[in-house]
PDB file of C-alpha atoms in Angstrom:
ATOM      1  CA  MET A   1       0.022  -0.039   0.010  1.00 92.00           C
ATOM      2  CA  ILE A   2       1.265   3.498  -0.951  1.00 97.00           C
ATOM      3  CA  GLU A   3       0.526   6.264   1.578  1.00 97.00           C
ATOM      4  CA  TYR A   4       0.459   9.983   0.963  1.00 98.00           C
ATOM      5  CA  LEU A   5       1.986  11.685   3.894  1.00 98.00           C
ATOM      6  CA  SER A   6       2.406  15.393   4.596  1.00 97.00           C
ATOM      7  CA  ARG A   7       5.836  16.773   5.707  1.00 97.00           C
ATOM      8  CA  ASN A   8       4.493  17.016   9.310  1.00 96.00           C
ATOM      9  CA  GLN A   9       3.378  13.409   9.224  1.00 97.00           C
ATOM     10  CA  LEU A  10       6.746  12.113   8.082  1.00 97.00           C
ATOM     11  CA  ASN A  11       9.026  10.055  10.153  1.00 98.00           C
ATOM     12  CA  ILE A  12      12.171  11.957   9.256  1.00 98.00           C
ATOM     13  CA  GLU A  13      14.567   9.315  10.629  1.00 98.00           C
ATOM     14  CA  LYS A  14      13.058   6.483   8.566  1.00 99.00           C
ATOM     15  CA  TYR A  15      12.700   8.741   5.521  1.00 99.00           C
ATOM     16  CA  ASN A  16      16.329   9.859   5.498  1.00 98.00           C
ATOM     17  CA  HIS A  17      17.477   6.274   6.265  1.00 98.00           C
ATOM     18  CA  CYS A  18      15.705   5.262   3.031  1.00 98.00           C
ATOM     19  CA  ILE A  19      17.329   7.936   1.030  1.00 98.00           C
ATOM     20  CA  SER A  20      20.802   7.298   2.480  1.00 97.00           C
ATOM     21  CA  ASN A  21      20.649   3.572   1.771  1.00 97.00           C
ATOM     22  CA  ALA A  22      18.882   3.719  -1.565  1.00 98.00           C
ATOM     23  CA  VAL A  23      20.618   2.208  -4.627  1.00 96.00           C
ATOM     24  CA  ASN A  24      19.730   5.472  -6.389  1.00 97.00           C
ATOM     25  CA  THR A  25      20.328   7.907  -3.600  1.00 97.00           C
ATOM     26  CA  ARG A  26      20.577  11.612  -4.473  1.00 98.00           C
ATOM     27  CA  ILE A  27      21.490  14.455  -2.128  1.00 98.00           C
ATOM     28  CA  TYR A  28      18.420  16.458  -3.389  1.00 98.00           C
ATOM     29  CA  ALA A  29      16.051  13.940  -1.775  1.00 99.00           C
ATOM     30  CA  TYR A  30      17.160  14.386   1.893  1.00 99.00           C
ATOM     31  CA  ALA A  31      14.714  16.132   4.166  1.00 99.00           C
ATOM     32  CA  TRP A  32      17.126  18.935   4.991  1.00 99.00           C
ATOM     33  CA  TYR A  33      17.646  19.748   1.335  1.00 99.00           C
ATOM     34  CA  LEU A  34      13.941  19.667   0.471  1.00 99.00           C
ATOM     35  CA  ASP A  35      13.163  21.842   3.500  1.00 99.00           C
ATOM     36  CA  VAL A  36      15.406  24.605   2.064  1.00 98.00           C
ATOM     37  CA  VAL A  37      14.497  24.498  -1.648  1.00 98.00           C
ATOM     38  CA  CYS A  38      10.773  23.673  -1.596  1.00 98.00           C
ATOM     39  CA  ASP A  39       7.909  25.847  -0.631  1.00 95.00           C
ATOM     40  CA  ASP A  40       6.362  22.780   0.756  1.00 97.00           C
ATOM     41  CA  TRP A  41       6.721  19.027   0.108  1.00 98.00           C
ATOM     42  CA  ASN A  42       4.895  15.816   0.844  1.00 98.00           C
ATOM     43  CA  VAL A  43       5.880  12.187   0.332  1.00 99.00           C
ATOM     44  CA  LEU A  44       4.403   8.941  -1.058  1.00 99.00           C
ATOM     45  CA  VAL A  45       5.573   6.004   1.157  1.00 99.00           C
ATOM     46  CA  LYS A  46       5.300   2.274   0.619  1.00 98.00           C
ATOM     47  CA  ASN A  47       5.989  -0.641   3.046  1.00 96.00           C
ATOM     48  CA  ASP A  48       7.124   1.429   6.044  1.00 96.00           C
ATOM     49  CA  TYR A  49       9.609   3.561   4.161  1.00 98.00           C
ATOM     50  CA  GLN A  50      11.022   0.745   1.929  1.00 98.00           C
ATOM     51  CA  PHE A  51      10.130   2.966  -1.013  1.00 99.00           C
ATOM     52  CA  VAL A  52       9.622   6.736  -0.966  1.00 99.00           C
ATOM     53  CA  MET A  53       8.847   9.490  -3.481  1.00 99.00           C
ATOM     54  CA  PRO A  54       9.157  13.154  -2.327  1.00 99.00           C
ATOM     55  CA  LEU A  55       6.820  15.639  -4.020  1.00 99.00           C
ATOM     56  CA  PRO A  56       7.497  19.352  -4.001  1.00 98.00           C
ATOM     57  CA  LYS A  57       4.161  21.158  -4.130  1.00 98.00           C
ATOM     58  CA  ARG A  58       2.582  24.561  -4.479  1.00 97.00           C
ATOM     59  CA  LYS A  59      -0.804  26.152  -4.632  1.00 94.00           C
ATOM     60  CA  LYS A  60      -1.517  29.151  -6.897  1.00 92.00           C
ATOM     61  CA  TYR A  61      -4.899  30.757  -7.798  1.00 92.00           C
ATOM     62  CA  GLY A  62      -6.538  27.888  -6.039  1.00 92.00           C
ATOM     63  CA  ILE A  63      -4.749  25.242  -8.087  1.00 95.00           C
ATOM     64  CA  HIS A  64      -2.574  22.588  -6.493  1.00 97.00           C
ATOM     65  CA  TYR A  65       0.396  21.406  -8.393  1.00 97.00           C
ATOM     66  CA  ILE A  66       3.626  19.350  -8.172  1.00 98.00           C
ATOM     67  CA  TYR A  67       6.506  21.482  -9.396  1.00 97.00           C
ATOM     68  CA  GLN A  68      10.268  21.430 -10.117  1.00 95.00           C
ATOM     69  CA  ALA A  69      11.870  23.107  -7.069  1.00 96.00           C
ATOM     70  CA  PRO A  70      15.091  25.004  -7.822  1.00 96.00           C
ATOM     71  CA  TRP A  71      18.452  23.386  -7.472  1.00 97.00           C
ATOM     72  CA  ILE A  72      17.130  19.864  -7.904  1.00 97.00           C
ATOM     73  CA  GLN A  73      17.963  17.702 -10.920  1.00 97.00           C
ATOM     74  CA  GLN A  74      16.451  14.327  -9.987  1.00 98.00           C
ATOM     75  CA  LEU A  75      13.851  13.056  -7.514  1.00 98.00           C
ATOM     76  CA  GLY A  76      11.384  10.283  -8.138  1.00 98.00           C
ATOM     77  CA  VAL A  77      11.146   6.891  -6.347  1.00 99.00           C
ATOM     78  CA  PHE A  78      13.914   5.907  -3.989  1.00 99.00           C
ATOM     79  CA  SER A  79      14.726   2.515  -2.353  1.00 98.00           C
ATOM     80  CA  LYS A  80      17.578   0.155  -1.381  1.00 97.00           C
ATOM     81  CA  ASP A  81      15.648  -2.507  -3.418  1.00 97.00           C
ATOM     82  CA  ALA A  82      15.204  -2.826  -7.175  1.00 94.00           C
ATOM     83  CA  ILE A  83      12.658  -0.319  -8.566  1.00 97.00           C
ATOM     84  CA  GLU A  84      10.561  -1.798 -11.327  1.00 96.00           C
ATOM     85  CA  GLU A  85       8.825   0.145 -14.005  1.00 95.00           C
ATOM     86  CA  GLU A  86       5.471  -1.016 -12.665  1.00 96.00           C
ATOM     87  CA  LEU A  87       6.363   0.350  -9.243  1.00 97.00           C
ATOM     88  CA  VAL A  88       7.208   3.778 -10.629  1.00 97.00           C
ATOM     89  CA  ASP A  89       3.915   3.750 -12.497  1.00 95.00           C
ATOM     90  CA  SER A  90       1.981   2.864  -9.348  1.00 97.00           C
ATOM     91  CA  PHE A  91       3.632   5.702  -7.454  1.00 98.00           C
ATOM     92  CA  ILE A  92       2.763   8.197 -10.311  1.00 96.00           C
ATOM     93  CA  LYS A  93      -0.822   7.053 -10.199  1.00 95.00           C
ATOM     94  CA  LYS A  94      -1.004   7.459  -6.426  1.00 97.00           C
ATOM     95  CA  ILE A  95      -0.261  11.268  -6.608  1.00 97.00           C
ATOM     96  CA  PRO A  96      -3.553  12.767  -5.290  1.00 96.00           C
ATOM     97  CA  LYS A  97      -6.025  13.918  -7.950  1.00 95.00           C
ATOM     98  CA  LYS A  98      -6.223  17.379  -6.517  1.00 96.00           C
ATOM     99  CA  PHE A  99      -2.869  18.112  -8.291  1.00 97.00           C
ATOM    100  CA  LYS A 100      -3.827  19.507 -11.623  1.00 94.00           C
ATOM    101  CA  LEU A 101      -0.286  19.726 -12.815  1.00 96.00           C
ATOM    102  CA  ILE A 102       2.381  17.154 -12.133  1.00 97.00           C
ATOM    103  CA  ASP A 103       5.911  18.156 -13.210  1.00 97.00           C
ATOM    104  CA  VAL A 104       8.439  15.659 -11.872  1.00 96.00           C
ATOM    105  CA  LEU A 105      12.126  14.920 -12.723  1.00 96.00           C
ATOM    106  CA  LEU A 106      12.563  11.206 -12.032  1.00 98.00           C
ATOM    107  CA  ASN A 107      15.998   9.609 -11.404  1.00 97.00           C
ATOM    108  CA  THR A 108      18.037   7.341 -13.588  1.00 96.00           C
ATOM    109  CA  ASN A 109      16.703   4.231 -11.857  1.00 96.00           C
ATOM    110  CA  ASN A 110      13.119   5.238 -12.521  1.00 96.00           C
ATOM    111  CA  VAL A 111      11.988   3.874 -15.927  1.00 92.00           C
ATOM    112  CA  ILE A 112       8.460   4.627 -17.027  1.00 90.00           C
ATOM    113  CA  ASN A 113       6.582   3.950 -20.287  1.00 84.00           C
ATOM    114  CA  SER A 114       4.454   7.012 -20.988  1.00 82.00           C
ATOM    115  CA  GLN A 115       3.714   9.538 -23.710  1.00 81.00           C
ATOM    116  CA  LYS A 116       4.098  12.201 -20.995  1.00 84.00           C
ATOM    117  CA  ILE A 117       7.836  11.861 -20.623  1.00 91.00           C
ATOM    118  CA  GLU A 118      10.924  13.589 -22.047  1.00 94.00           C
ATOM    119  CA  VAL A 119      14.276  11.902 -21.958  1.00 94.00           C
ATOM    120  CA  LYS A 120      16.989  13.999 -20.311  1.00 96.00           C
ATOM    121  CA  THR A 121      20.803  13.635 -20.351  1.00 96.00           C
ATOM    122  CA  ASN A 122      23.223  13.585 -17.552  1.00 97.00           C
ATOM    123  CA  PHE A 123      27.006  12.920 -17.400  1.00 98.00           C
ATOM    124  CA  ILE A 124      28.803  11.137 -14.560  1.00 98.00           C
ATOM    125  CA  LEU A 125      32.499  10.193 -13.959  1.00 98.00           C
ATOM    126  CA  PRO A 126      33.350   7.323 -11.608  1.00 98.00           C
ATOM    127  CA  LEU A 127      36.371   8.312  -9.505  1.00 98.00           C
ATOM    128  CA  ASN A 128      37.465   4.805  -8.507  1.00 98.00           C
ATOM    129  CA  LYS A 129      40.646   4.948 -10.636  1.00 98.00           C
ATOM    130  CA  SER A 130      43.889   6.771 -10.032  1.00 98.00           C
ATOM    131  CA  TYR A 131      44.120  10.384 -11.095  1.00 98.00           C
ATOM    132  CA  THR A 132      46.635   9.383 -13.758  1.00 98.00           C
ATOM    133  CA  SER A 133      44.271   6.819 -15.219  1.00 98.00           C
ATOM    134  CA  ILE A 134      41.304   9.261 -15.233  1.00 98.00           C
ATOM    135  CA  ARG A 135      43.455  12.011 -16.766  1.00 98.00           C
ATOM    136  CA  LYS A 136      44.351   9.765 -19.687  1.00 97.00           C
ATOM    137  CA  ASN A 137      40.699   9.754 -20.681  1.00 97.00           C
ATOM    138  CA  TYR A 138      40.477  13.517 -20.942  1.00 98.00           C
ATOM    139  CA  SER A 139      40.197  14.706 -24.490  1.00 98.00           C
ATOM    140  CA  LYS A 140      43.196  16.259 -26.146  1.00 97.00           C
ATOM    141  CA  GLY A 141      41.579  19.658 -25.950  1.00 97.00           C
ATOM    142  CA  ARG A 142      40.662  19.246 -22.242  1.00 98.00           C
ATOM    143  CA  ASN A 143      44.189  18.287 -21.342  1.00 97.00           C
ATOM    144  CA  SER A 144      45.427  21.343 -23.168  1.00 97.00           C
ATOM    145  CA  SER A 145      42.930  23.515 -21.309  1.00 97.00           C
ATOM    146  CA  VAL A 146      43.962  22.256 -17.903  1.00 97.00           C
ATOM    147  CA  LYS A 147      47.686  22.699 -18.741  1.00 95.00           C
ATOM    148  CA  GLN A 148      46.973  26.294 -19.941  1.00 94.00           C
ATOM    149  CA  ALA A 149      45.173  27.088 -16.706  1.00 94.00           C
ATOM    150  CA  GLU A 150      47.959  25.597 -14.617  1.00 92.00           C
ATOM    151  CA  ARG A 151      50.509  27.933 -16.315  1.00 91.00           C
ATOM    152  CA  THR A 152      48.706  31.069 -15.251  1.00 90.00           C
ATOM    153  CA  ASP A 153      49.045  32.983 -12.048  1.00 89.00           C
ATOM    154  CA  LEU A 154      45.774  31.738 -10.637  1.00 95.00           C
ATOM    155  CA  THR A 155      45.039  30.695  -7.095  1.00 95.00           C
ATOM    156  CA  ILE A 156      42.339  28.217  -6.046  1.00 96.00           C
ATOM    157  CA  VAL A 157      40.684  29.167  -2.766  1.00 96.00           C
ATOM    158  CA  GLU A 158      38.475  26.843  -0.666  1.00 95.00           C
ATOM    159  CA  GLY A 159      35.740  28.086   1.583  1.00 88.00           C
ATOM    160  CA  PHE A 160      35.116  31.329  -0.324  1.00 93.00           C
ATOM    161  CA  ASN A 161      32.018  33.339   0.467  1.00 95.00           C
ATOM    162  CA  GLN A 162      29.212  31.868  -1.641  1.00 96.00           C
ATOM    163  CA  ASP A 163      27.338  35.139  -2.088  1.00 97.00           C
ATOM    164  CA  GLU A 164      30.281  36.584  -3.979  1.00 97.00           C
ATOM    165  CA  ILE A 165      30.329  33.665  -6.326  1.00 98.00           C
ATOM    166  CA  ILE A 166      26.489  34.006  -6.828  1.00 97.00           C
ATOM    167  CA  GLN A 167      26.885  37.731  -7.610  1.00 96.00           C
ATOM    168  CA  LEU A 168      29.629  36.854 -10.117  1.00 96.00           C
ATOM    169  CA  PHE A 169      27.232  34.553 -11.901  1.00 96.00           C
ATOM    170  CA  LYS A 170      24.420  37.154 -11.791  1.00 93.00           C
ATOM    171  CA  LYS A 171      26.641  39.821 -13.393  1.00 91.00           C
ATOM    172  CA  ASN A 172      27.708  37.504 -16.125  1.00 91.00           C
ATOM    173  CA  LYS A 173      25.775  34.428 -17.353  1.00 82.00           C
ATOM    174  CA  GLY A 174      22.887  35.256 -15.082  1.00 74.00           C
ATOM    175  CA  ALA A 175      22.210  38.433 -17.025  1.00 70.00           C
ATOM    176  CA  GLU A 176      21.164  36.175 -19.979  1.00 74.00           C
ATOM    177  CA  LEU A 177      19.048  33.690 -18.049  1.00 73.00           C
ATOM    178  CA  HIS A 178      16.843  36.077 -16.150  1.00 69.00           C
ATOM    179  CA  LYS A 179      16.681  33.674 -13.112  1.00 77.00           C
ATOM    180  CA  LYS A 180      14.526  34.819 -10.177  1.00 84.00           C
ATOM    181  CA  ASP A 181      16.180  36.591  -7.321  1.00 89.00           C
ATOM    182  CA  ALA A 182      14.326  34.242  -4.980  1.00 93.00           C
ATOM    183  CA  ASP A 183      16.112  31.295  -6.498  1.00 94.00           C
ATOM    184  CA  TYR A 184      19.535  32.849  -5.760  1.00 95.00           C
ATOM    185  CA  LEU A 185      18.435  33.542  -2.152  1.00 96.00           C
ATOM    186  CA  VAL A 186      17.314  29.887  -1.841  1.00 97.00           C
ATOM    187  CA  LEU A 187      20.806  28.858  -3.203  1.00 98.00           C
ATOM    188  CA  SER A 188      22.574  30.937  -0.676  1.00 98.00           C
ATOM    189  CA  VAL A 189      20.594  29.569   2.233  1.00 98.00           C
ATOM    190  CA  LEU A 190      21.111  25.988   0.827  1.00 98.00           C
ATOM    191  CA  ILE A 191      24.902  26.432   0.770  1.00 98.00           C
ATOM    192  CA  ASN A 192      24.904  27.776   4.342  1.00 98.00           C
ATOM    193  CA  VAL A 193      22.882  24.709   5.469  1.00 98.00           C
ATOM    194  CA  ALA A 194      25.078  22.311   3.474  1.00 98.00           C
ATOM    195  CA  LEU A 195      28.196  23.986   4.965  1.00 98.00           C
ATOM    196  CA  SER A 196      26.854  23.375   8.551  1.00 98.00           C
ATOM    197  CA  LEU A 197      26.317  19.710   7.596  1.00 98.00           C
ATOM    198  CA  LYS A 198      29.703  19.442   5.751  1.00 98.00           C
ATOM    199  CA  LYS A 199      27.821  18.546   2.560  1.00 98.00           C
ATOM    200  CA  VAL A 200      29.407  21.103   0.201  1.00 98.00           C
ATOM    201  CA  LYS A 201      32.805  22.365  -0.888  1.00 98.00           C
ATOM    202  CA  ILE A 202      33.158  25.825  -2.294  1.00 98.00           C
ATOM    203  CA  TYR A 203      36.025  26.631  -4.713  1.00 98.00           C
ATOM    204  CA  ALA A 204      36.925  30.057  -5.931  1.00 98.00           C
ATOM    205  CA  VAL A 205      39.693  31.114  -8.342  1.00 98.00           C
ATOM    206  CA  ILE A 206      41.503  34.464  -7.762  1.00 97.00           C
ATOM    207  CA  ASN A 207      43.727  36.203 -10.320  1.00 96.00           C
ATOM    208  CA  VAL A 208      47.103  37.873  -9.632  1.00 95.00           C
ATOM    209  CA  ASN A 209      45.174  41.105  -8.657  1.00 95.00           C
ATOM    210  CA  LYS A 210      43.238  39.207  -5.944  1.00 95.00           C
ATOM    211  CA  GLU A 211      40.051  39.411  -8.023  1.00 97.00           C
ATOM    212  CA  LEU A 212      37.439  36.655  -8.191  1.00 98.00           C
ATOM    213  CA  ILE A 213      37.112  35.391 -11.722  1.00 97.00           C
ATOM    214  CA  GLY A 214      35.394  32.026 -11.133  1.00 98.00           C
ATOM    215  CA  GLY A 215      33.967  29.628  -8.565  1.00 98.00           C
ATOM    216  CA  ALA A 216      31.836  26.639  -8.052  1.00 98.00           C
ATOM    217  CA  PHE A 217      29.782  24.655  -5.442  1.00 98.00           C
ATOM    218  CA  PHE A 218      30.087  20.932  -5.248  1.00 98.00           C
ATOM    219  CA  LEU A 219      27.627  19.007  -3.105  1.00 98.00           C
ATOM    220  CA  ILE A 220      28.961  15.986  -1.305  1.00 97.00           C
ATOM    221  CA  ASP A 221      27.318  12.843   0.126  1.00 95.00           C
ATOM    222  CA  GLN A 222      28.607   9.321   0.733  1.00 93.00           C
ATOM    223  CA  HIS A 223      28.190   8.370  -2.935  1.00 95.00           C
ATOM    224  CA  ARG A 224      28.433  11.479  -5.119  1.00 97.00           C
ATOM    225  CA  ILE A 225      30.087  14.792  -5.715  1.00 98.00           C
ATOM    226  CA  THR A 226      27.481  16.929  -7.541  1.00 98.00           C
ATOM    227  CA  TYR A 227      28.536  19.927  -9.577  1.00 98.00           C
ATOM    228  CA  LEU A 228      25.662  22.126  -8.496  1.00 98.00           C
ATOM    229  CA  PHE A 229      26.634  25.638  -9.547  1.00 97.00           C
ATOM    230  CA  SER A 230      29.425  27.618 -11.175  1.00 97.00           C
ATOM    231  CA  ALA A 231      30.266  31.206 -12.135  1.00 97.00           C
ATOM    232  CA  LEU A 232      32.788  32.804 -14.477  1.00 96.00           C
ATOM    233  CA  ASN A 233      33.516  36.262 -15.893  1.00 96.00           C
ATOM    234  CA  ASN A 234      35.199  36.754 -19.230  1.00 96.00           C
ATOM    235  CA  GLU A 235      38.726  36.404 -17.735  1.00 96.00           C
ATOM    236  CA  GLY A 236      37.785  33.223 -16.059  1.00 96.00           C
ATOM    237  CA  ARG A 237      36.459  31.786 -19.244  1.00 96.00           C
ATOM    238  CA  GLU A 238      39.567  32.856 -21.238  1.00 96.00           C
ATOM    239  CA  LYS A 239      41.867  31.269 -18.647  1.00 96.00           C
ATOM    240  CA  GLN A 240      40.002  27.925 -18.530  1.00 96.00           C
ATOM    241  CA  VAL A 241      39.097  28.255 -14.851  1.00 97.00           C
ATOM    242  CA  MET A 242      36.307  25.619 -14.838  1.00 97.00           C
ATOM    243  CA  SER A 243      38.679  23.147 -16.480  1.00 98.00           C
ATOM    244  CA  LEU A 244      41.083  23.880 -13.611  1.00 97.00           C
ATOM    245  CA  LEU A 245      38.436  23.524 -10.929  1.00 98.00           C
ATOM    246  CA  ILE A 246      36.943  20.337 -12.186  1.00 98.00           C
ATOM    247  CA  ASP A 247      40.451  18.840 -12.656  1.00 98.00           C
ATOM    248  CA  ARG A 248      41.193  19.790  -8.997  1.00 97.00           C
ATOM    249  CA  VAL A 249      38.005  17.981  -7.728  1.00 98.00           C
ATOM    250  CA  ILE A 250      38.863  14.962  -9.781  1.00 99.00           C
ATOM    251  CA  LYS A 251      42.466  14.921  -8.447  1.00 98.00           C
ATOM    252  CA  GLU A 252      41.343  15.385  -4.820  1.00 97.00           C
ATOM    253  CA  ASN A 253      38.773  12.554  -5.029  1.00 98.00           C
ATOM    254  CA  SER A 254      40.371  10.035  -7.402  1.00 98.00           C
ATOM    255  CA  GLY A 255      40.850   6.528  -6.043  1.00 97.00           C
ATOM    256  CA  SER A 256      37.595   6.768  -4.148  1.00 97.00           C
ATOM    257  CA  GLU A 257      34.221   5.141  -4.580  1.00 96.00           C
ATOM    258  CA  LEU A 258      32.603   8.482  -5.262  1.00 98.00           C
ATOM    259  CA  ILE A 259      30.963   9.487  -8.545  1.00 98.00           C
ATOM    260  CA  LEU A 260      31.303  13.020  -9.984  1.00 99.00           C
ATOM    261  CA  ASP A 261      27.907  14.071 -11.133  1.00 98.00           C
ATOM    262  CA  PHE A 262      28.085  16.847 -13.628  1.00 98.00           C
ATOM    263  CA  GLU A 263      24.328  17.556 -13.431  1.00 95.00           C
ATOM    264  CA  GLY A 264      23.578  17.648 -17.163  1.00 87.00           C
ATOM    265  CA  SER A 265      23.452  18.798 -19.798  1.00 89.00           C
ATOM    266  CA  MET A 266      20.922  18.901 -22.657  1.00 89.00           C
ATOM    267  CA  ILE A 267      22.872  21.841 -24.080  1.00 90.00           C
ATOM    268  CA  LYS A 268      25.422  20.364 -26.635  1.00 93.00           C
ATOM    269  CA  PRO A 269      28.472  22.549 -25.851  1.00 93.00           C
ATOM    270  CA  ILE A 270      28.085  21.999 -22.159  1.00 94.00           C
ATOM    271  CA  ALA A 271      27.497  18.286 -22.703  1.00 96.00           C
ATOM    272  CA  SER A 272      30.672  18.157 -24.825  1.00 96.00           C
ATOM    273  CA  PHE A 273      32.578  19.930 -22.067  1.00 97.00           C
ATOM    274  CA  PHE A 274      31.499  17.376 -19.491  1.00 98.00           C
ATOM    275  CA  LYS A 275      32.224  14.472 -21.849  1.00 97.00           C
ATOM    276  CA  SER A 276      35.747  15.814 -22.475  1.00 98.00           C
ATOM    277  CA  PHE A 277      36.729  14.773 -18.959  1.00 98.00           C
ATOM    278  CA  GLY A 278      35.870  11.167 -19.821  1.00 98.00           C
ATOM    279  CA  ALA A 279      32.394  11.388 -18.285  1.00 98.00           C
ATOM    280  CA  VAL A 280      29.705   8.794 -19.491  1.00 97.00           C
ATOM    281  CA  LYS A 281      26.214   9.596 -20.509  1.00 97.00           C
ATOM    282  CA  GLU A 282      23.155   8.444 -18.489  1.00 96.00           C
ATOM    283  CA  THR A 283      19.508   9.295 -19.018  1.00 95.00           C
ATOM    284  CA  TYR A 284      16.610  10.115 -16.756  1.00 96.00           C
ATOM    285  CA  PHE A 285      12.953  11.029 -17.315  1.00 95.00           C
ATOM    286  CA  HIS A 286      11.007  14.217 -17.044  1.00 96.00           C
ATOM    287  CA  TYR A 287       7.299  13.398 -16.452  1.00 96.00           C
ATOM    288  CA  LYS A 288       4.710  16.080 -16.994  1.00 95.00           C
ATOM    289  CA  LYS A 289       0.899  15.820 -16.805  1.00 93.00           C
ATOM    290  CA  TYR A 290      -1.834  18.452 -17.038  1.00 91.00           C
ATOM    291  CA  SER A 291      -5.385  17.780 -15.762  1.00 84.00           C
ATOM    292  CA  LEU A 292      -6.872  21.240 -16.009  1.00 71.00           C
TER     293      LEU A 292
END
C-alpha cells in the first residue's frame, strides 16, 4: 500500500534512512535539502519507508500542483531495493487527484513507459581509478585547457564566500538567463545549511590582482560529488578556470568510490565539455501531466 504523507506526518529518521541507503540515492532527496529549496513538500511512502517518493508542491490561484523546485535535478522513487517500471507507474498514479499539474524529474533508476515523458541527459564520472588513469581519458583539448590554466598565475581558494560567487554569476551568465532573485536567495541559504552539515565544498579562483574570476559549489554525500553551480567572468572563461576547478576536484577525489555528477546537460556545448573529462552519459525522465 502506498500512503500519501504530509511533511508534518513524516518519520524523518526513517525517511532519511531510506534515502541514505537507496541504490539510487541523491542528495536532493534528503529532508534537510527539500526543506530549504521547496515551498512545501509531501511524500508517497510504501511498506514502512521501503520505497519513498518526495513531491515538492505549491498552490496558486486555488490550483494545487507538483513542481520542479530550484536546485534539484532528479527526484522520483527511492529505495535500497530494485525499482521496477510497474512500481514507478503505481507511485505516479497515487499522486492525489487534487494536483492538476504534475511536473516531476525522475531519477536514472526510474523507468516509465508514458507519452508524458521527455528523456533528459546527464553525465557522470566514476572516480574509482587513479588520477593518472582518469586524466588519460580527458580529450586532447581538455588536457590542453587544464595545462593552460595551470601555467597562469591563478590561485584556487576553498571556503570562499558563496554570495560573492553567486553575484559573479548574476553579473555574467545570469544576465542572459533572467533567473528569479528568489532562487539565488534559496541557493545561498542552501549552501549555508550544506556547510553546517559538511555537505558542500566551495572553490573560488583568484587572479594575480586578488580578483574573483570564477567559482563553483560541489555538493557531497557518501556516494556522489554533484557539480551544483558555477560562475565565471570573461577572464575566467579565457583562462580555462572551470577546467582547472573540475580537474582539481577529480584529483582530490580520485581513487575513491565517489561518482562525480556533472548535473547535465541537454545543451550540446556543455555536454561536450563534461564528456571531455571522460564522463559517461546516462539518461533520466521528465514526467509532466496536465489535468486542468
